mmCIF file of C-alpha atoms in Angstrom:
data_model
loop_
_atom_site.group_PDB
_atom_site.id
_atom_site.type_symbol
_atom_site.label_atom_id
_atom_site.label_comp_id
_atom_site.label_asym_id
_atom_site.label_seq_id
_atom_site.Cartn_x
_atom_site.Cartn_y
_atom_site.Cartn_z
ATOM 1 C CA MET A 553 34.589 -78.432 -168.167
ATOM 2 C CA GLN A 554 35.441 -75.453 -165.993
ATOM 3 C CA PHE A 555 33.668 -74.797 -162.704
ATOM 4 C CA ALA A 556 35.088 -71.350 -161.904
ATOM 5 C CA PRO A 557 31.640 -69.645 -161.780
ATOM 6 C CA LEU A 558 30.521 -72.114 -159.109
ATOM 7 C CA TYR A 559 33.270 -71.412 -156.566
ATOM 8 C CA PRO A 560 31.888 -68.073 -155.314
ATOM 9 C CA LEU A 561 28.539 -69.786 -154.764
ATOM 10 C CA LEU A 562 30.162 -72.734 -152.993
ATOM 11 C CA TYR A 563 32.055 -70.336 -150.762
ATOM 12 C CA ARG A 564 28.864 -68.525 -149.756
ATOM 13 C CA LEU A 565 27.167 -71.838 -148.983
ATOM 14 C CA LEU A 566 30.010 -73.629 -147.233
ATOM 15 C CA LYS A 567 31.480 -70.863 -145.096
ATOM 16 C CA PRO A 568 28.472 -70.511 -142.733
ATOM 17 C CA ALA A 569 27.915 -74.281 -142.784
ATOM 18 C CA PHE A 570 31.473 -75.055 -141.632
ATOM 19 C CA PRO A 571 32.644 -72.209 -139.376
ATOM 20 C CA GLY A 572 35.432 -74.371 -137.965
ATOM 21 C CA CYS A 573 37.427 -73.813 -141.161
ATOM 22 C CA LEU A 574 39.414 -70.698 -141.926
ATOM 23 C CA TRP A 575 37.767 -69.206 -145.004
ATOM 24 C CA THR A 576 38.840 -65.549 -144.863
ATOM 25 C CA GLY A 577 40.655 -62.970 -142.836
ATOM 26 C CA SER A 578 39.069 -59.926 -141.243
ATOM 27 C CA ARG A 579 36.834 -57.806 -143.471
ATOM 28 C CA ASP A 580 37.801 -54.732 -141.435
ATOM 29 C CA ARG A 581 41.256 -54.323 -142.959
ATOM 30 C CA PRO A 582 42.543 -54.338 -146.556
ATOM 31 C CA ARG A 583 44.636 -57.437 -146.025
ATOM 32 C CA ILE A 584 44.612 -60.520 -148.235
ATOM 33 C CA ALA A 585 46.472 -63.827 -148.331
ATOM 34 C CA LEU A 586 48.042 -65.385 -151.399
ATOM 35 C CA THR A 587 48.299 -69.153 -150.989
ATOM 36 C CA PHE A 588 49.852 -71.796 -153.227
ATOM 37 C CA ASP A 589 49.094 -75.523 -153.292
ATOM 38 C CA ASP A 590 50.763 -78.716 -154.546
ATOM 39 C CA GLY A 591 54.447 -77.742 -154.412
ATOM 40 C CA PRO A 592 57.284 -77.572 -154.173
ATOM 41 C CA HIS A 593 58.024 -77.981 -157.870
ATOM 42 C CA PRO A 594 61.641 -77.794 -159.091
ATOM 43 C CA THR A 595 60.808 -75.371 -161.924
ATOM 44 C CA TYR A 596 57.649 -73.477 -161.009
ATOM 45 C CA THR A 597 58.299 -72.793 -157.331
ATOM 46 C CA PRO A 598 61.690 -71.050 -157.838
ATOM 47 C CA GLN A 599 60.131 -68.892 -160.577
ATOM 48 C CA LEU A 600 57.336 -67.910 -158.206
ATOM 49 C CA LEU A 601 59.711 -67.187 -155.326
ATOM 50 C CA LYS A 602 61.589 -64.673 -157.493
ATOM 51 C CA ILE A 603 58.362 -62.747 -158.129
ATOM 52 C CA LEU A 604 57.392 -62.773 -154.457
ATOM 53 C CA ASP A 605 60.895 -61.593 -153.543
ATOM 54 C CA PHE A 606 60.734 -58.762 -156.068
ATOM 55 C CA TYR A 607 57.508 -57.407 -154.580
ATOM 56 C CA GLN A 608 58.522 -58.338 -151.013
ATOM 57 C CA ILE A 609 55.351 -60.377 -150.585
ATOM 58 C CA SER A 610 54.929 -63.029 -147.914
ATOM 59 C CA ALA A 611 52.675 -65.889 -149.014
ATOM 60 C CA SER A 612 51.546 -69.263 -147.698
ATOM 61 C CA PHE A 613 52.467 -72.600 -149.271
ATOM 62 C CA PHE A 614 50.528 -75.825 -148.687
ATOM 63 C CA LEU A 615 53.106 -78.467 -149.530
ATOM 64 C CA LEU A 616 52.730 -82.122 -150.485
ATOM 65 C CA GLY A 617 54.850 -84.479 -148.423
ATOM 66 C CA THR A 618 56.050 -86.503 -151.396
ATOM 67 C CA CYS A 619 57.225 -83.337 -153.181
ATOM 68 C CA VAL A 620 58.999 -82.119 -150.061
ATOM 69 C CA GLU A 621 60.877 -85.412 -149.817
ATOM 70 C CA LYS A 622 61.929 -85.115 -153.463
ATOM 71 C CA TYR A 623 63.003 -81.464 -153.139
ATOM 72 C CA PRO A 624 63.846 -80.805 -149.475
ATOM 73 C CA ASP A 625 66.216 -77.944 -150.239
ATOM 74 C CA LEU A 626 63.481 -76.162 -152.160
ATOM 75 C CA ALA A 627 61.006 -76.609 -149.320
ATOM 76 C CA LYS A 628 63.635 -75.200 -146.971
ATOM 77 C CA GLU A 629 64.114 -72.222 -149.295
ATOM 78 C CA VAL A 630 60.387 -71.460 -149.211
ATOM 79 C CA HIS A 631 60.535 -71.374 -145.430
ATOM 80 C CA GLN A 632 63.760 -69.390 -145.231
ATOM 81 C CA ARG A 633 62.311 -66.684 -147.463
ATOM 82 C CA GLY A 634 59.687 -66.002 -144.830
ATOM 83 C CA HIS A 635 56.665 -67.770 -146.269
ATOM 84 C CA TRP A 636 54.184 -69.660 -144.113
ATOM 85 C CA ILE A 637 53.957 -73.402 -144.671
ATOM 86 C CA GLY A 638 50.944 -75.646 -144.295
ATOM 87 C CA LEU A 639 50.022 -79.259 -144.997
ATOM 88 C CA HIS A 640 48.325 -80.577 -148.144
ATOM 89 C CA GLY A 641 48.639 -84.281 -147.401
ATOM 90 C CA TYR A 642 51.466 -86.644 -148.245
ATOM 91 C CA TYR A 643 50.029 -87.511 -151.657
ATOM 92 C CA HIS A 644 47.399 -85.452 -153.464
ATOM 93 C CA HIS A 645 44.626 -87.785 -152.338
ATOM 94 C CA SER A 646 41.152 -86.491 -151.531
ATOM 95 C CA PHE A 647 40.694 -86.768 -147.782
ATOM 96 C CA PRO A 648 37.142 -88.234 -147.835
ATOM 97 C CA LEU A 649 38.478 -91.250 -149.743
ATOM 98 C CA LEU A 650 40.922 -92.069 -146.941
ATOM 99 C CA SER A 651 40.085 -94.031 -143.816
ATOM 100 C CA PRO A 652 40.767 -92.191 -140.529
ATOM 101 C CA PRO A 653 44.055 -94.091 -139.993
ATOM 102 C CA GLU A 654 45.103 -93.358 -143.594
ATOM 103 C CA LEU A 655 44.245 -89.692 -143.226
ATOM 104 C CA ARG A 656 46.163 -89.348 -139.996
ATOM 105 C CA ASP A 657 49.151 -91.166 -141.479
ATOM 106 C CA SER A 658 49.075 -88.849 -144.516
ATOM 107 C CA LEU A 659 49.080 -85.747 -142.330
ATOM 108 C CA GLN A 660 51.777 -87.031 -140.013
ATOM 109 C CA LYS A 661 54.061 -88.051 -142.904
ATOM 110 C CA ASN A 662 53.432 -84.655 -144.505
ATOM 111 C CA GLN A 663 54.249 -82.979 -141.201
ATOM 112 C CA ARG A 664 57.436 -84.955 -140.621
ATOM 113 C CA ALA A 665 58.707 -84.365 -144.168
ATOM 114 C CA ILE A 666 58.319 -80.597 -143.861
ATOM 115 C CA ALA A 667 59.705 -80.476 -140.323
ATOM 116 C CA SER A 668 62.788 -82.387 -141.415
ATOM 117 C CA ALA A 669 63.422 -80.369 -144.577
ATOM 118 C CA CYS A 670 62.724 -76.948 -143.075
ATOM 119 C CA GLN A 671 63.841 -77.611 -139.500
ATOM 120 C CA ILE A 672 60.453 -76.501 -138.184
ATOM 121 C CA ASP A 673 58.954 -77.725 -134.935
ATOM 122 C CA LEU A 674 56.168 -80.200 -135.670
ATOM 123 C CA HIS A 675 53.796 -78.220 -133.465
ATOM 124 C CA ASN A 676 54.089 -75.236 -135.807
ATOM 125 C CA LEU A 677 52.801 -77.290 -138.752
ATOM 126 C CA ARG A 678 49.082 -77.390 -138.054
ATOM 127 C CA ASP A 679 47.343 -75.673 -140.962
ATOM 128 C CA VAL A 680 45.788 -78.177 -143.361
ATOM 129 C CA ARG A 681 44.177 -77.569 -146.748
ATOM 130 C CA PRO A 682 42.347 -80.614 -148.145
ATOM 131 C CA PRO A 683 43.413 -81.541 -151.692
ATOM 132 C CA ASN A 684 40.794 -80.516 -154.243
ATOM 133 C CA GLY A 685 39.053 -78.626 -151.440
ATOM 134 C CA LEU A 686 37.103 -81.786 -150.653
ATOM 135 C CA PHE A 687 35.998 -82.720 -147.162
ATOM 136 C CA VAL A 688 33.042 -84.128 -145.271
ATOM 137 C CA PRO A 689 32.052 -83.290 -141.674
ATOM 138 C CA GLN A 690 33.915 -86.370 -140.422
ATOM 139 C CA THR A 691 37.077 -85.113 -142.126
ATOM 140 C CA LEU A 692 36.905 -81.845 -140.221
ATOM 141 C CA GLN A 693 36.085 -83.656 -137.000
ATOM 142 C CA HIS A 694 39.259 -85.704 -137.291
ATOM 143 C CA ILE A 695 41.383 -82.707 -138.295
ATOM 144 C CA HIS A 696 40.246 -80.782 -135.224
ATOM 145 C CA GLN A 697 40.542 -83.836 -132.986
ATOM 146 C CA TRP A 698 44.190 -84.253 -134.017
ATOM 147 C CA ASN A 699 44.870 -80.565 -133.286
ATOM 148 C CA TYR A 700 45.212 -79.428 -136.883
ATOM 149 C CA ARG A 701 43.500 -76.337 -138.327
ATOM 150 C CA PRO A 702 41.537 -76.684 -141.593
ATOM 151 C CA VAL A 703 42.112 -73.897 -144.106
ATOM 152 C CA MET A 704 39.895 -73.298 -147.122
ATOM 153 C CA TRP A 705 39.567 -70.277 -149.462
ATOM 154 C CA SER A 706 37.337 -67.474 -150.645
ATOM 155 C CA VAL A 707 38.778 -66.870 -154.146
ATOM 156 C CA VAL A 708 39.419 -69.832 -156.457
ATOM 157 C CA PRO A 709 40.275 -68.801 -160.044
ATOM 158 C CA GLU A 710 40.678 -72.427 -161.149
ATOM 159 C CA ASP A 711 44.194 -71.844 -162.414
ATOM 160 C CA TRP A 712 44.972 -75.561 -162.533
ATOM 161 C CA VAL A 713 42.957 -75.990 -165.767
ATOM 162 C CA ARG A 714 45.070 -73.212 -167.342
ATOM 163 C CA PRO A 715 42.282 -71.025 -168.769
ATOM 164 C CA GLY A 716 44.846 -68.320 -169.551
ATOM 165 C CA ILE A 717 46.840 -66.001 -167.315
ATOM 166 C CA SER A 718 44.681 -62.960 -167.999
ATOM 167 C CA THR A 719 41.556 -64.998 -167.244
ATOM 168 C CA VAL A 720 42.934 -66.154 -163.901
ATOM 169 C CA VAL A 721 43.982 -62.617 -162.996
ATOM 170 C CA GLY A 722 40.595 -61.245 -164.028
ATOM 171 C CA ARG A 723 38.775 -63.795 -161.888
ATOM 172 C CA VAL A 724 40.810 -62.861 -158.845
ATOM 173 C CA LEU A 725 40.375 -59.121 -159.357
ATOM 174 C CA SER A 726 36.615 -59.481 -159.805
ATOM 175 C CA GLN A 727 36.230 -61.326 -156.496
ATOM 176 C CA VAL A 728 38.912 -59.948 -154.192
ATOM 177 C CA LYS A 729 37.919 -57.939 -151.117
ATOM 178 C CA ASN A 730 39.228 -57.312 -147.612
ATOM 179 C CA GLY A 731 40.230 -60.606 -146.025
ATOM 180 C CA SER A 732 40.267 -62.623 -149.249
ATOM 181 C CA LEU A 733 42.068 -65.927 -149.117
ATOM 182 C CA ILE A 734 43.242 -66.634 -152.664
ATOM 183 C CA VAL A 735 44.344 -70.079 -153.819
ATOM 184 C CA LEU A 736 46.741 -70.646 -156.723
ATOM 185 C CA HIS A 737 48.980 -73.603 -157.579
ATOM 186 C CA ASP A 738 52.725 -74.041 -158.040
ATOM 187 C CA GLY A 739 52.598 -77.790 -158.656
ATOM 188 C CA LYS A 740 52.436 -79.805 -161.859
ATOM 189 C CA CYS A 741 48.860 -78.663 -162.596
ATOM 190 C CA GLY A 742 48.711 -74.899 -163.011
ATOM 191 C CA GLY A 743 52.248 -74.199 -161.917
ATOM 192 C CA GLN A 744 53.337 -73.555 -165.498
ATOM 193 C CA ASP A 745 51.646 -70.149 -165.315
ATOM 194 C CA VAL A 746 51.948 -69.299 -161.638
ATOM 195 C CA ALA A 747 54.938 -66.949 -161.818
ATOM 196 C CA GLN A 748 53.471 -64.957 -164.703
ATOM 197 C CA THR A 749 50.106 -64.893 -162.963
ATOM 198 C CA ALA A 750 51.676 -63.548 -159.766
ATOM 199 C CA GLU A 751 53.717 -61.023 -161.752
ATOM 200 C CA MET A 752 50.569 -59.658 -163.383
ATOM 201 C CA LEU A 753 48.311 -59.921 -160.353
ATOM 202 C CA ILE A 754 50.379 -58.561 -157.468
ATOM 203 C CA PRO A 755 50.959 -55.008 -158.748
ATOM 204 C CA GLN A 756 47.251 -54.624 -159.520
ATOM 205 C CA LEU A 757 46.345 -55.740 -156.013
ATOM 206 C CA LEU A 758 48.913 -53.336 -154.565
ATOM 207 C CA GLU A 759 47.438 -50.516 -156.631
ATOM 208 C CA ARG A 760 44.079 -51.255 -155.035
ATOM 209 C CA GLY A 761 45.629 -50.759 -151.624
ATOM 210 C CA TYR A 762 45.750 -54.346 -150.452
ATOM 211 C CA GLN A 763 48.396 -55.551 -148.016
ATOM 212 C CA PHE A 764 49.610 -59.142 -148.160
ATOM 213 C CA THR A 765 49.713 -61.383 -145.131
ATOM 214 C CA THR A 766 49.943 -65.077 -144.317
ATOM 215 C CA ILE A 767 47.664 -67.758 -142.962
ATOM 216 C CA ASP A 768 49.169 -67.630 -139.482
ATOM 217 C CA GLU A 769 48.218 -63.948 -139.247
ATOM 218 C CA PHE A 770 44.664 -64.741 -140.335
ATOM 219 C CA GLN A 771 44.562 -67.510 -137.718
ATOM 220 C CA ARG A 772 45.860 -65.141 -135.061
ATOM 221 C CA ASP A 773 43.239 -62.535 -135.946
ATOM 222 C CA ARG A 774 40.564 -65.204 -135.787
ATOM 223 C CA SER A 775 41.701 -66.341 -132.354
ATOM 224 C CA GLU A 776 41.695 -62.772 -131.062
ATOM 225 C CA GLU A 777 38.204 -62.165 -132.427
ATOM 226 C CA LYS A 778 36.966 -65.259 -130.615
ATOM 227 C CA ASN A 779 39.056 -64.499 -127.499
ATOM 228 C CA VAL A 780 40.680 -67.871 -127.879
ATOM 229 C CA PRO A 781 44.379 -68.193 -126.993
ATOM 230 C CA ASP A 782 46.540 -68.652 -130.090
ATOM 231 C CA LEU A 783 48.403 -71.969 -129.707
ATOM 232 C CA SER A 784 50.735 -71.454 -132.661
ATOM 233 C CA VAL A 785 53.297 -69.409 -130.751
#
């Protein structure tokens, strides 16, 4: 069963209920963020990177710690090509099912794996996207308490169930607007199509006048709007 029609409704309900999460960028500028979850994958991620390179697009990757440890050189390549990197947990375990110590351990192991592979300062690895998009208020409380920044989404085309590349592209194009935060997948579920999806989607978004940015830029804009010092630099 596919739930794609429900995600726009969930977004409209959850965004005002949980303002501590990053859901979108500014609506004032035609900028959007392409984000990819569940990698790195030894086949799908390199295919995707070639497409992003061709269009000179910077994206954001939420990496799994266990995949980073299996493919550290690939994680390093993602970083070296100028893409922003965030945390997706060590394993793809839903955060509400973890105890607070288990959740913190998952994030710290995820953080250390990426920092080691990419030679990034731990303090620059603070953006967290919960696997499956699942959280409860206590989850967010802990994430903020531990000085991480929860990142969600505004456009979810449900690519992981592989409804067809044209379907995924059509879902994105029907929902995208200024500040959209789009989530796709380059892992074992959905990654089979991610390069072709990006190859079809990106030029159409460019034709509409959208500029591509990364999660750190959205976070910086958010901090400036709130007059809160940005701690990521």
